[in-house]
mmCIF file of N, CA and C in Angstrom:
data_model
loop_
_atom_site.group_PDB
_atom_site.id
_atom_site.type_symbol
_atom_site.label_atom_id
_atom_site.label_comp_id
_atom_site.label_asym_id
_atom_site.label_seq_id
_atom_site.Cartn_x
_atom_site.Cartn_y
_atom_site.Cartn_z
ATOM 1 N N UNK A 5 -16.868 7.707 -1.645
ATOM 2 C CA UNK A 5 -15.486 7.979 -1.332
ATOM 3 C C UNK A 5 -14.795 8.530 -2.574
ATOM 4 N N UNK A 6 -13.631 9.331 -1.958
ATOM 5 C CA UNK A 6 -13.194 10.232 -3.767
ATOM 6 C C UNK A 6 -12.087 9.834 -3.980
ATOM 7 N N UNK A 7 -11.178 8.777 -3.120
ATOM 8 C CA UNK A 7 -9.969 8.274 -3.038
ATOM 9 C C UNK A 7 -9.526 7.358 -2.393
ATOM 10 N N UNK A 8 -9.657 6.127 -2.900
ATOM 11 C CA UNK A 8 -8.988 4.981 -1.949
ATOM 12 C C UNK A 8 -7.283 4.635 -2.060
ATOM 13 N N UNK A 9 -6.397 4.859 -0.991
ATOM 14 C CA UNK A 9 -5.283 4.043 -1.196
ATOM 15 C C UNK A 9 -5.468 2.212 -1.100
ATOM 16 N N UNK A 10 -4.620 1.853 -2.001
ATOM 17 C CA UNK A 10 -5.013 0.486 -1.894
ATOM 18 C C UNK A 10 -3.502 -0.466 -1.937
ATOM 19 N N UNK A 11 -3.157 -1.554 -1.153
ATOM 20 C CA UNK A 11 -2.218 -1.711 -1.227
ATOM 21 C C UNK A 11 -2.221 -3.582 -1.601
ATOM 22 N N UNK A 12 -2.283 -4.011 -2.220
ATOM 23 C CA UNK A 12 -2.412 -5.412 -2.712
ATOM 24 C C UNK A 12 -1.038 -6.272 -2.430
ATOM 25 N N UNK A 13 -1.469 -7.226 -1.803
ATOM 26 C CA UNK A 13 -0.135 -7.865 -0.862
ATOM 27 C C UNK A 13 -0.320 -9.514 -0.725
ATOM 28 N N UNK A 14 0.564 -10.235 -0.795
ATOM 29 C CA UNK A 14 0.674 -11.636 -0.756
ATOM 30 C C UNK A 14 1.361 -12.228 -0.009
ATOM 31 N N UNK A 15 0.799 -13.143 0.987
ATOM 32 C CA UNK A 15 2.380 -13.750 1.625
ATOM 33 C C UNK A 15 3.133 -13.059 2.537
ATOM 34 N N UNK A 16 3.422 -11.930 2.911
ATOM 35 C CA UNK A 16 3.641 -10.999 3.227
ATOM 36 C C UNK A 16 2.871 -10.632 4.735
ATOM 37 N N UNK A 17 1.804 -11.500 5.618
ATOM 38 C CA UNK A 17 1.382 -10.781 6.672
ATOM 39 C C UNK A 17 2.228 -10.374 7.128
ATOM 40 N N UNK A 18 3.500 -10.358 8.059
ATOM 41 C CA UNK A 18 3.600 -9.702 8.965
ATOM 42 C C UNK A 18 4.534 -8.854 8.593
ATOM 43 N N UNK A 19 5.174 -8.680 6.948
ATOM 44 C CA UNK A 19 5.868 -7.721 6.546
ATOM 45 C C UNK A 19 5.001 -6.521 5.702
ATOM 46 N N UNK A 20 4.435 -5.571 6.008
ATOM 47 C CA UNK A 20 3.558 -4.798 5.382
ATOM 48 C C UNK A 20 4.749 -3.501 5.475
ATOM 49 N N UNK A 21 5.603 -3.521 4.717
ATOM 50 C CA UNK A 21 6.690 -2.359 4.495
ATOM 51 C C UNK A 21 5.733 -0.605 4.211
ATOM 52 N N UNK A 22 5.285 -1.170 3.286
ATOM 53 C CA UNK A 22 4.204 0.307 2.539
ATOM 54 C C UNK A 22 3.234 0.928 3.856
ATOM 55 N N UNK A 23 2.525 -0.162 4.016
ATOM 56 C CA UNK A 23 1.398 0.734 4.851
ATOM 57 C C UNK A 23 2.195 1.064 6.342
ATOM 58 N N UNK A 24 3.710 0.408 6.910
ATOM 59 C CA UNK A 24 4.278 1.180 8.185
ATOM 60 C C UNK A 24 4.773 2.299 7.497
ATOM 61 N N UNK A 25 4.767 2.694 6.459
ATOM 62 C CA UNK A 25 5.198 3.601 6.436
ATOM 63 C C UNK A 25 4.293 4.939 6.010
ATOM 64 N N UNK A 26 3.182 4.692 5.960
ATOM 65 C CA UNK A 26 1.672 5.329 5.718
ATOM 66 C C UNK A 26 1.916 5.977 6.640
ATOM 67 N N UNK A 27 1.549 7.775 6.824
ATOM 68 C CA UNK A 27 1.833 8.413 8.130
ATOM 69 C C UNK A 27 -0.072 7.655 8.793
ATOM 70 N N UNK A 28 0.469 7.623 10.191
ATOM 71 C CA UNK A 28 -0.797 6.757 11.026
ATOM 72 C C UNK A 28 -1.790 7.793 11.138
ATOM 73 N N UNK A 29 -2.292 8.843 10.503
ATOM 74 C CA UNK A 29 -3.341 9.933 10.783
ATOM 75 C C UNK A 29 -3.920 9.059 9.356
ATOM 76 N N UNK A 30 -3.520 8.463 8.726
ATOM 77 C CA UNK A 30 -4.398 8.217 7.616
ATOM 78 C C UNK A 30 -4.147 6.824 7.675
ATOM 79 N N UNK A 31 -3.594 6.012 8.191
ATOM 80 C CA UNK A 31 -3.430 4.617 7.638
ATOM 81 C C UNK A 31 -4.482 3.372 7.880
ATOM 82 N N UNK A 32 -5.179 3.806 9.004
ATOM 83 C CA UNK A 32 -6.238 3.197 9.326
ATOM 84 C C UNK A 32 -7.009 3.001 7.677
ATOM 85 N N UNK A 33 -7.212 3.924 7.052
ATOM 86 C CA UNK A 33 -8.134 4.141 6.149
ATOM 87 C C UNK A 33 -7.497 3.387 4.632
ATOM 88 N N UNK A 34 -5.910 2.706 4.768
ATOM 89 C CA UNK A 34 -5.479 2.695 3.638
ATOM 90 C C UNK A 34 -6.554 0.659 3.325
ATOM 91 N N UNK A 35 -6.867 0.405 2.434
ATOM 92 C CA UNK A 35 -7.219 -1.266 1.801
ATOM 93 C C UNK A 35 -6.332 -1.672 1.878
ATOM 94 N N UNK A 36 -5.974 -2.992 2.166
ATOM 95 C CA UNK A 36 -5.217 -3.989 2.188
ATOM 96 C C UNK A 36 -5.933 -4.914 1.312
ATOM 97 N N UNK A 37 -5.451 -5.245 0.367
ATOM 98 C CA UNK A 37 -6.054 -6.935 -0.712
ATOM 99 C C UNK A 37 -5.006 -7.915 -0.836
ATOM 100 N N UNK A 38 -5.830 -8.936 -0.201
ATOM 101 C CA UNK A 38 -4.688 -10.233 -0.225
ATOM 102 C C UNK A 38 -5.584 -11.762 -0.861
ATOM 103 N N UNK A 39 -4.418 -12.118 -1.007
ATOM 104 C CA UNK A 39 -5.037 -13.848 -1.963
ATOM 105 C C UNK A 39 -5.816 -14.580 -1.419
ATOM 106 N N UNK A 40 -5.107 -15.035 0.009
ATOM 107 C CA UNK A 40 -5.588 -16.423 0.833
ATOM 108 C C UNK A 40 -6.123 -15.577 1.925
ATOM 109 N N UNK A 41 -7.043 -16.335 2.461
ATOM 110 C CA UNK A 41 -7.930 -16.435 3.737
ATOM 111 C C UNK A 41 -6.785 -16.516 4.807
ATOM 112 N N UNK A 42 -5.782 -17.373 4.800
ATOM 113 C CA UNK A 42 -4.576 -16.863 5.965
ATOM 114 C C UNK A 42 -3.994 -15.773 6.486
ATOM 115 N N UNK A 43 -3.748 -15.120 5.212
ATOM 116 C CA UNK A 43 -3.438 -13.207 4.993
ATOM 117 C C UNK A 43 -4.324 -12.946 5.587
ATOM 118 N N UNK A 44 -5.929 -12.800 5.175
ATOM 119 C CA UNK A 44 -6.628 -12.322 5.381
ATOM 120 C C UNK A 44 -6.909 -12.073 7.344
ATOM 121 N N UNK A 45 -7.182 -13.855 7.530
ATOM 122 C CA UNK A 45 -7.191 -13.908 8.777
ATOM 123 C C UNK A 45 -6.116 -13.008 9.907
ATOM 124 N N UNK A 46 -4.773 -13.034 9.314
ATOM 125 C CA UNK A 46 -3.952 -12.511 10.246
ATOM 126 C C UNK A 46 -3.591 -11.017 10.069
ATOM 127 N N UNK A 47 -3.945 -10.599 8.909
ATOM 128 C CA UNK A 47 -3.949 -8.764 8.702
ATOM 129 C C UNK A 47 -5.734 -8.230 9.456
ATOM 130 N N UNK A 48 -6.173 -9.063 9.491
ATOM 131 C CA UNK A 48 -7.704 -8.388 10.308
ATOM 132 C C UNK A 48 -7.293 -8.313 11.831
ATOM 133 N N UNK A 49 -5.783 -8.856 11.946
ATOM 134 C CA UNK A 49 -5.932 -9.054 13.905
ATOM 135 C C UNK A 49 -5.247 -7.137 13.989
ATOM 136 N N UNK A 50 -4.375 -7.001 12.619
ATOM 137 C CA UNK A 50 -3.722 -5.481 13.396
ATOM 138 C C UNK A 50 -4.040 -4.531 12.189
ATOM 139 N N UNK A 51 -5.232 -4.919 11.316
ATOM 140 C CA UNK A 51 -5.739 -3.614 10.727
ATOM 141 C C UNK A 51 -7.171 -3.938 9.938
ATOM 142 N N UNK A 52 -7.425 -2.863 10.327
ATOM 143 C CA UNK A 52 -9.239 -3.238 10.426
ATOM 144 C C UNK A 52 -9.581 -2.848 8.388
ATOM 145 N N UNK A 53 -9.072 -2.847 7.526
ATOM 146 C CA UNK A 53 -9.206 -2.603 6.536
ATOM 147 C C UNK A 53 -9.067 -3.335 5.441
ATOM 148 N N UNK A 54 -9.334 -4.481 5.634
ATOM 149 C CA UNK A 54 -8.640 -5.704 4.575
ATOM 150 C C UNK A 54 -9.595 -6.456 3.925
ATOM 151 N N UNK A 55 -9.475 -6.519 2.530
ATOM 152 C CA UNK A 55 -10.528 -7.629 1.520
ATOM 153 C C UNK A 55 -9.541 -8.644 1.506
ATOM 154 N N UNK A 56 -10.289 -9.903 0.746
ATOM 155 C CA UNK A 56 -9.788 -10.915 0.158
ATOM 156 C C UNK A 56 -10.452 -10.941 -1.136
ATOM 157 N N UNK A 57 -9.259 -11.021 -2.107
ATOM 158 C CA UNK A 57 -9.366 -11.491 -3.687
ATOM 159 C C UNK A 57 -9.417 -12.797 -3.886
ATOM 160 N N UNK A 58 -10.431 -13.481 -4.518
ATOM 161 C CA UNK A 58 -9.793 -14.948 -4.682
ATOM 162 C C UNK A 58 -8.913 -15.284 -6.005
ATOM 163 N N UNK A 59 -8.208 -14.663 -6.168
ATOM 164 C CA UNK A 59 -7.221 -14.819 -7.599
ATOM 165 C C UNK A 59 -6.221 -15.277 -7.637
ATOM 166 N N UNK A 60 -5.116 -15.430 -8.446
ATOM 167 C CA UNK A 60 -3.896 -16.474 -8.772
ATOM 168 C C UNK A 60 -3.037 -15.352 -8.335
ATOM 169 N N UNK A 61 -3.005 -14.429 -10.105
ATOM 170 C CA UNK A 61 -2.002 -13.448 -9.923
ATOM 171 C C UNK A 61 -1.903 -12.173 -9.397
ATOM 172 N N UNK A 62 -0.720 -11.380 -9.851
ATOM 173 C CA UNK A 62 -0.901 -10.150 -9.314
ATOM 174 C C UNK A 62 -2.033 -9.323 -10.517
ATOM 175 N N UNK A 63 -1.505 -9.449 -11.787
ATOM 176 C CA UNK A 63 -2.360 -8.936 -12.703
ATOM 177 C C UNK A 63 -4.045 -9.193 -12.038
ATOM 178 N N UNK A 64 -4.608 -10.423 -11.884
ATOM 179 C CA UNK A 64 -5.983 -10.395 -11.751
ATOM 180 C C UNK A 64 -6.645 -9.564 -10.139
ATOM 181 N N UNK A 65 -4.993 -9.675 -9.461
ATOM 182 C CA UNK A 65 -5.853 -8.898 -8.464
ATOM 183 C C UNK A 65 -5.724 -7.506 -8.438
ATOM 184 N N UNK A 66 -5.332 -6.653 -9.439
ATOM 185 C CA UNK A 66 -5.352 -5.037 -9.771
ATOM 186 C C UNK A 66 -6.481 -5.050 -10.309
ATOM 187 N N UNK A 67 -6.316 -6.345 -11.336
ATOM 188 C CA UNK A 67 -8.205 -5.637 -11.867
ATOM 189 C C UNK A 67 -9.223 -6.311 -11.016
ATOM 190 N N UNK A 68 -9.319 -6.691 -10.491
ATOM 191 C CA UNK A 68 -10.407 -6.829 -8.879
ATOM 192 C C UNK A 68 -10.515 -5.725 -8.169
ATOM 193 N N UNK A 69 -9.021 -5.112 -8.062
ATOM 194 C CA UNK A 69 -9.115 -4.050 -7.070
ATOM 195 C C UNK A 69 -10.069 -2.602 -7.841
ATOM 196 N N UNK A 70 -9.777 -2.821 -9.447
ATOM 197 C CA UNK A 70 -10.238 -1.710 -10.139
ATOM 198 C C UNK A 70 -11.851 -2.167 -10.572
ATOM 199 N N UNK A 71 -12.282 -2.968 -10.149
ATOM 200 C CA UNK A 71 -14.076 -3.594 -10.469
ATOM 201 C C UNK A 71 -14.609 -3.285 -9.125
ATOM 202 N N UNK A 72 -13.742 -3.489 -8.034
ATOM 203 C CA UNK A 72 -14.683 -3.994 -6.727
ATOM 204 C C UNK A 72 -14.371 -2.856 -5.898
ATOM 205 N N UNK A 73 -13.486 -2.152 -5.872
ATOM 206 C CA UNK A 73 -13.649 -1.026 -4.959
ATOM 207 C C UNK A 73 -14.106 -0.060 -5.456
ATOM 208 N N UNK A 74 -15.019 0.527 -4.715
ATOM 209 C CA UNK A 74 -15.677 1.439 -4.745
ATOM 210 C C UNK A 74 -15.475 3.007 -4.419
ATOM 211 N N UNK A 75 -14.190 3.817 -5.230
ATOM 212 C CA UNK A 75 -13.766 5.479 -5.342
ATOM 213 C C UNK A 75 -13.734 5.707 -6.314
ATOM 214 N N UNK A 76 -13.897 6.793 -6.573
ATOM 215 C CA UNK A 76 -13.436 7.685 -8.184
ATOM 216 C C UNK A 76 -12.700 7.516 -8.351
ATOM 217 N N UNK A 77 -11.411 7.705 -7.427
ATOM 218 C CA UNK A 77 -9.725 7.280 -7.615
ATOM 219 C C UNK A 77 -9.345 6.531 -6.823
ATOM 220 N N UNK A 78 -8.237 6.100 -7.419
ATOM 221 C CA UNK A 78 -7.710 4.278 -6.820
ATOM 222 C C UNK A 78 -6.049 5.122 -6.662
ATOM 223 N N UNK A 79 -5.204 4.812 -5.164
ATOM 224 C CA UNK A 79 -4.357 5.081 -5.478
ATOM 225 C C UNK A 79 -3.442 3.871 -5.220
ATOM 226 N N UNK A 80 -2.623 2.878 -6.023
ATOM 227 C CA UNK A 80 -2.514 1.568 -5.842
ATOM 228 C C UNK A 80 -0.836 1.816 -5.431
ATOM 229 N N UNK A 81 -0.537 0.990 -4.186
ATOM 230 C CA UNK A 81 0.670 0.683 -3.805
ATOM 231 C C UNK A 81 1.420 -1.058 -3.649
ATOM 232 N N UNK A 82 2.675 -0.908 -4.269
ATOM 233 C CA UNK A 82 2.952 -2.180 -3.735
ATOM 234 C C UNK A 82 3.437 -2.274 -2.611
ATOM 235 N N UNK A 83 3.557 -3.456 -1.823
ATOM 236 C CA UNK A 83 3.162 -3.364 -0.222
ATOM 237 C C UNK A 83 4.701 -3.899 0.175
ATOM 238 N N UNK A 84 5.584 -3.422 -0.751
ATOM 239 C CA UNK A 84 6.974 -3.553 0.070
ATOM 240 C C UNK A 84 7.858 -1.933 -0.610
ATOM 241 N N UNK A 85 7.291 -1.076 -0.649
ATOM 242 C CA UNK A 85 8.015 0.325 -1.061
ATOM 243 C C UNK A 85 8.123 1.204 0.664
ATOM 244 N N UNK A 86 9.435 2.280 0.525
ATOM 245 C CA UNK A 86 10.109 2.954 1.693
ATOM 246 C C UNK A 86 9.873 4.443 0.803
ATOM 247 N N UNK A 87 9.515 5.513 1.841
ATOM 248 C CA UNK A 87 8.941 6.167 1.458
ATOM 249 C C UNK A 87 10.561 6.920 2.210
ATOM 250 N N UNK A 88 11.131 8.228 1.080
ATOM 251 C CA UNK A 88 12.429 8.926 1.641
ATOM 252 C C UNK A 88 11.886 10.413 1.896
ATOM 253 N N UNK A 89 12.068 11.283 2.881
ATOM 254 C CA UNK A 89 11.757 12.822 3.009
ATOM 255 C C UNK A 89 13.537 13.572 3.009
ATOM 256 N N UNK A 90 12.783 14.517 2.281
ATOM 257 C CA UNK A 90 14.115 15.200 2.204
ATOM 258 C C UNK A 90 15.008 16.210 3.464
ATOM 259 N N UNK A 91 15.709 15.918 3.532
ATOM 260 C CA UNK A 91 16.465 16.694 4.534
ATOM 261 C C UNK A 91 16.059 18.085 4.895
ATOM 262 N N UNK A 92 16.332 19.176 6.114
ATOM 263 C CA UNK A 92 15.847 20.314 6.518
ATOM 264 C C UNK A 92 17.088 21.257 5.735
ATOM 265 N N UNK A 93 16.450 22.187 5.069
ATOM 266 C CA UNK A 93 17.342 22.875 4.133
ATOM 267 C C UNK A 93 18.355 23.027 4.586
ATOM 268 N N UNK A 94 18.782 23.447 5.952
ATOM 269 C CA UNK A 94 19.687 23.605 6.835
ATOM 270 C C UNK A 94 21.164 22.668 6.573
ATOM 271 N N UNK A 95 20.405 21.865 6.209
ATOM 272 C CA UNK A 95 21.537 20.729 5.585
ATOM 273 C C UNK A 95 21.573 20.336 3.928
ATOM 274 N N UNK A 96 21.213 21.117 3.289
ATOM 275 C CA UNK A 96 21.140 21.162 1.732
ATOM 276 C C UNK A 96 22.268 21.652 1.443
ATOM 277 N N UNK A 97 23.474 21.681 0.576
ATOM 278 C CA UNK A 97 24.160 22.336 -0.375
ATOM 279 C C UNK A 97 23.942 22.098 -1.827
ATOM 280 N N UNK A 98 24.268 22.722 -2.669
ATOM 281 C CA UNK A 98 24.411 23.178 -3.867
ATOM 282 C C UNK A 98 25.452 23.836 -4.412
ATOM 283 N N UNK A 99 26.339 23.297 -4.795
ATOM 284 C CA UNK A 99 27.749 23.820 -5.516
ATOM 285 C C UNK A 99 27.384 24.245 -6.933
ATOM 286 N N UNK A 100 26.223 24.337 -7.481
ATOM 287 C CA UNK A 100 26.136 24.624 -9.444
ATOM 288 C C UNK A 100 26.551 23.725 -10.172
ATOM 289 N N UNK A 101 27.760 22.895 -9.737
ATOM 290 C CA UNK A 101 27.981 22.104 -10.542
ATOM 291 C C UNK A 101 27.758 20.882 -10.979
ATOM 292 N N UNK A 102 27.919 20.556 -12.457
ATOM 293 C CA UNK A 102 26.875 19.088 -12.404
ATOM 294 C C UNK A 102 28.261 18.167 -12.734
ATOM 295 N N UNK A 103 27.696 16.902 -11.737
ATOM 296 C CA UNK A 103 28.553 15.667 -11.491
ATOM 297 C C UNK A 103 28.522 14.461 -12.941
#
């Protein structure tokens, strides 16, 4: 694989902010890494992509994620970010001037 998204998450089953907002042509494919076997158990019922770390912190589970997965590139997300698209030019202005 030449690119894994990876999104490392705690506590958090049924709020996965980052990956709803993954467009769904790719999200199937994004990792999910979580602490406890509870996470684990309840992110395997609505996405087929999920490890378990057995670690404390967040620090030890980035470098788990950077030993144990297996891509050339790692693209790491935290699992409560909103992703913004910019408006249709149609609705852009630009006056020159700076505020």
């Amino acid at each position: 694989m030449d690119m894994q998204i990876v999104i490392p998450t705690h506590g958090r089953p049924f709020k996965q902010t980052t990956l709803q907002s993954i467009p769904a042509a790719i999200r199937d494919d994004v990792l999910l890494v979580v602490s406890t076997q509870e996470d684990l158990e309840i992110l395997k019922k609505s996405h087929k992509n999920v490890r378990r770390a057995d670690v404390k912190t967040i620090a030890d589970k980035r470098h788990w994620i950077m030993q144990n997965v297996k891509a050339r590139k790692i693209f790491m997300l935290d699992d409560d970010m909103y992703f913004f698209g910019r408006c249709p030019v149609k609705h852009r202005a630009y006056d020159g001037r700076l505020k």
